[in-house]
Coordinates of C-alpha atoms in Angstrom, one line a residue:
X439 CA 0.0 0.0 0.0
X440 CA 1.4 3.4 -1.1
X441 CA 0.8 6.7 0.6
X442 CA 0.3 9.5 -1.9
X443 CA 0.5 13.2 -1.1
X444 CA -1.4 15.7 -3.3
X445 CA -0.9 19.5 -3.5
X446 CA -4.1 21.1 -4.8
X447 CA -5.6 24.4 -5.9
X448 CA -9.3 25.0 -6.4
X449 CA -11.9 27.7 -6.9
X450 CA -14.5 27.0 -4.2
X451 CA -17.4 29.0 -5.7
X452 CA -19.4 25.9 -6.8
X453 CA -18.7 23.8 -3.8
X454 CA -20.1 23.2 -0.3
X455 CA -16.5 23.1 1.1
X456 CA -13.9 20.4 1.4
X457 CA -15.7 17.8 3.5
X458 CA -17.7 15.1 1.7
X459 CA -21.4 15.4 2.6
X460 CA -23.1 12.0 2.2
X461 CA -23.0 11.2 -1.5
X462 CA -22.9 14.8 -2.6
X463 CA -20.4 15.7 -5.3
X464 CA -20.7 19.3 -4.4
X465 CA -17.6 19.0 -2.2
X466 CA -13.9 19.0 -3.1
X467 CA -13.3 15.7 -1.2
X468 CA -16.3 14.1 -3.0
X469 CA -15.0 15.1 -6.4
X470 CA -11.5 13.9 -5.7
X471 CA -12.6 10.6 -4.3
X472 CA -14.9 9.9 -7.3
X473 CA -12.0 10.6 -9.7
X474 CA -9.6 8.4 -7.6
X475 CA -12.1 5.5 -7.8
X476 CA -12.2 5.8 -11.5
X477 CA -8.5 6.1 -11.8
X478 CA -7.5 3.2 -9.5
X479 CA -10.6 1.0 -9.3
X480 CA -10.4 1.3 -5.5
X481 CA -12.7 2.9 -2.9
X482 CA -10.4 5.6 -1.5
X483 CA -10.8 8.0 1.4
X484 CA -8.7 11.1 1.0
X485 CA -7.6 13.1 4.0
X486 CA -7.1 16.9 3.7
X487 CA -5.0 19.2 5.9
X488 CA -8.1 20.9 7.0
X489 CA -11.7 21.6 6.0
X490 CA -12.1 24.8 3.9
X491 CA -15.6 26.3 4.1
X492 CA -18.2 26.5 1.4
X493 CA -17.2 29.1 -1.2
X494 CA -13.6 29.4 -0.1
X495 CA -10.6 28.8 -2.3
X496 CA -7.1 27.1 -2.1
X497 CA -3.8 27.6 -3.8
X498 CA -1.9 25.1 -1.7
X499 CA -4.3 22.6 0.0
X500 CA -2.5 19.3 0.9
X501 CA -4.2 15.9 1.1
X502 CA -3.1 12.3 1.1
X503 CA -4.6 8.9 0.3
X504 CA -3.5 5.2 0.4
X505 CA -3.6 3.1 -2.8
X506 CA -2.3 -0.1 -4.3
X507 CA -2.0 1.6 -7.7
X508 CA 1.4 1.3 -9.5
X509 CA 0.9 4.5 -11.5
X510 CA 3.9 6.9 -11.2
X511 CA 3.3 10.4 -9.7
X512 CA 3.6 12.1 -13.1
X513 CA 1.0 9.9 -14.6
X514 CA -1.4 10.5 -11.6
X515 CA -1.1 14.3 -12.1
X516 CA -1.9 14.0 -15.8
X517 CA -4.8 11.6 -15.4
X518 CA -6.4 13.4 -12.4
X519 CA -6.3 16.8 -14.1
X520 CA -7.8 15.3 -17.2
X521 CA -10.7 13.8 -15.2
X522 CA -11.3 16.6 -12.7
X523 CA -13.4 19.7 -13.5
X524 CA -11.4 22.7 -14.4
X525 CA -11.9 24.5 -11.1
X526 CA -10.0 21.7 -9.2
X527 CA -6.3 21.3 -10.2
X528 CA -3.7 18.8 -8.9
X529 CA -0.4 20.8 -8.8
X530 CA 1.9 18.0 -7.6
X531 CA 1.8 14.3 -6.6
X532 CA 4.5 12.8 -4.3
X533 CA 4.9 9.4 -2.7
X534 CA 5.5 9.8 1.0
X535 CA 6.2 7.6 4.0
X536 CA 3.4 5.4 5.2
X537 CA 2.9 7.4 8.4
X538 CA 2.5 10.8 6.7
X539 CA -0.9 12.3 7.5
X540 CA -1.9 15.6 5.8
X541 CA -3.9 16.9 8.8
X542 CA -2.0 15.5 11.9
X543 CA 1.5 16.3 10.5
X544 CA 0.7 19.9 9.6
X545 CA 2.7 22.4 11.6
X546 CA 1.2 25.6 10.4
X547 CA -0.8 27.3 7.6
X548 CA -0.8 30.5 5.6
X549 CA -4.1 32.0 4.6
X550 CA -4.7 35.2 2.5
X551 CA -7.8 37.2 2.3
X552 CA -8.5 39.7 -0.5
X553 CA -10.6 42.9 -0.1
X554 CA -11.5 45.1 -3.0
X555 CA -11.5 48.5 -1.3
X556 CA -13.0 51.0 -3.7
X557 CA -16.3 52.9 -4.2
X558 CA -16.5 51.2 -7.6
X559 CA -17.1 47.4 -7.8
X560 CA -14.9 45.1 -9.8
X561 CA -16.4 42.8 -12.5
X562 CA -13.5 40.4 -12.6
X563 CA -12.7 39.9 -8.9
X564 CA -16.2 40.0 -7.5
X565 CA -16.2 36.2 -6.9
X566 CA -12.8 36.2 -5.3
X567 CA -12.8 39.2 -3.0
X568 CA -14.9 41.2 -0.5
X569 CA -16.0 44.6 -1.7
X570 CA -15.6 47.3 0.9
X571 CA -16.7 50.7 -0.3
X572 CA -15.5 52.8 2.7
X573 CA -11.8 53.8 2.8
X574 CA -9.7 51.6 5.1
X575 CA -7.2 53.2 7.5
X576 CA -4.1 51.1 7.1
X577 CA -2.3 52.4 10.2
X578 CA -5.3 51.5 12.5
X579 CA -5.5 48.0 11.0
X580 CA -1.8 47.4 11.4
X581 CA -2.0 48.5 15.1
X582 CA -4.8 46.0 15.6
X583 CA -2.8 43.2 14.0
X584 CA -0.1 43.7 16.6
X585 CA -2.7 42.8 19.3
X586 CA -3.7 39.6 17.4
X587 CA -0.2 38.3 16.8
X588 CA 1.1 35.8 19.4
X589 CA -0.4 33.0 21.5
X590 CA -4.0 33.6 22.5
X591 CA -7.3 31.9 23.2
X592 CA -9.2 32.7 19.9
X593 CA -12.6 31.2 20.9
X594 CA -14.2 34.7 20.6
X595 CA -12.8 35.0 17.0
X596 CA -14.3 31.7 15.9
X597 CA -17.7 30.2 15.0
X598 CA -17.4 27.7 17.8
X599 CA -19.9 28.1 20.7
X600 CA -17.7 25.9 22.9
X601 CA -15.0 23.3 22.4
X602 CA -13.8 20.3 24.3
X603 CA -10.4 20.8 22.5
X604 CA -8.1 23.7 23.2
X605 CA -8.9 27.0 21.3
X606 CA -5.5 28.4 22.0
X607 CA -3.6 29.2 18.8
X608 CA -0.5 31.1 17.8
X609 CA -0.5 33.6 15.0
X610 CA 3.0 34.2 13.8
X611 CA 2.3 37.2 11.5
X612 CA -0.4 39.2 9.9
X613 CA 0.6 41.4 7.0
X614 CA -1.6 43.9 5.1
X615 CA -0.5 45.0 1.6
X616 CA -2.1 46.8 -1.3
X617 CA -3.9 50.1 -1.9
X618 CA -6.6 50.9 0.7
X619 CA -9.3 53.1 -0.7
X620 CA -8.3 52.6 -4.3
X621 CA -8.0 48.9 -5.1
X622 CA -7.1 45.5 -3.8
X623 CA -5.9 44.9 -0.3
X624 CA -4.4 41.6 0.8
X625 CA -4.4 40.3 4.3
X626 CA -1.9 37.4 4.9
X627 CA -2.1 35.4 8.1
X628 CA 0.5 32.7 9.2
X629 CA -0.1 30.6 12.3
X630 CA 0.1 27.1 13.8
X631 CA -3.6 26.5 13.3
X632 CA -6.9 28.3 12.8
X633 CA -10.3 27.6 14.3
X634 CA -13.6 27.4 12.3
X635 CA -14.1 30.8 10.5
X636 CA -11.3 32.3 12.5
X637 CA -9.6 34.0 9.6
X638 CA -12.8 35.5 8.2
X639 CA -13.9 36.8 11.7
X640 CA -10.4 38.4 12.2
X641 CA -10.6 40.0 8.8
X642 CA -14.1 41.2 9.4
X643 CA -13.0 42.8 12.7
X644 CA -9.9 44.4 11.1
X645 CA -12.1 45.9 8.3
X646 CA -14.5 47.3 11.0
X647 CA -11.5 48.9 12.7
X648 CA -10.2 50.2 9.3
X649 CA -13.5 51.9 8.5
X650 CA -13.9 53.4 12.0
X651 CA -16.9 51.2 12.9
X652 CA -14.8 49.7 15.8
X653 CA -11.8 50.7 17.8
X654 CA -8.8 48.3 18.2
X655 CA -9.7 47.9 21.9
X656 CA -12.3 45.4 20.7
X657 CA -9.4 42.9 20.2
X658 CA -8.6 43.0 24.0
X659 CA -12.3 42.9 24.9
X660 CA -12.9 39.7 22.8
X661 CA -9.8 38.0 24.2
X662 CA -11.1 38.8 27.7
X663 CA -14.7 37.8 27.2
X664 CA -14.3 35.0 24.6
X665 CA -17.7 36.1 23.2
X666 CA -18.0 35.9 19.4
X667 CA -20.7 38.6 19.1
X668 CA -18.4 41.3 20.4
X669 CA -16.1 40.9 17.4
X670 CA -16.7 42.1 13.9
X671 CA -18.9 40.5 11.2
X672 CA -17.6 37.4 9.5
X673 CA -16.0 38.4 6.2
X674 CA -17.6 36.6 3.2
X675 CA -16.2 33.3 2.0
X676 CA -15.2 34.3 -1.5
X677 CA -12.2 36.4 -0.4
X678 CA -10.5 33.6 1.5
X679 CA -7.6 31.4 0.2
X680 CA -5.6 28.6 1.8
X681 CA -2.2 29.5 0.4
X682 CA 0.2 26.9 2.0
X683 CA 0.4 24.2 4.6
X684 CA 3.7 23.8 6.4
X685 CA 5.3 20.5 7.4
X686 CA 8.6 19.7 9.1

């Protein structure tokens, strides 16, 4: 039995997220498993590094699966890309040690979130960014980012009501680049792990601070209270990308 690692990119607009839902093919996992069954003749369960939400995208999702197929990696890339819909692409295939697990072995992730900050909408990026018409104050948002970086309990910045597992995570960096008020603004977050909708809630809070709807003291208040409703709105799914998964 071989262990195969995939690096994937996908446009999540048409899908209900990563995780297979019953027999639905409206998920990334479901589409991949259907193609793998055709390719190998085996019933395969593929494991992703994490579950991306409905409507979100990936440039560097990582997954692995076990197979008895003798196909070489280059052949797998070609066959899968021929059989998959155009909005899911296999970027690389690699045979890895038997114990490699895409989720459990992940040491960190990088996400990016794209905001189109202009009074005029964009025809081409409307499905891949969040349109914010009010000007964003870059200095205020950067000051708020400094409060978020580090090791904290991010329960209040997640969609979890409660969790039996730890909600403490470490954000290594948050960078904001682009042209606030006149064009695209990119938020890049790197950390050891992210809770359900955590990136989207953080970005929604930063946008509220950038427009003046909130002060950066809200960050401290949410860390203290752990109450989701005290943070900003959840930024829409279409602006979020999983860029990279880090392994040792």
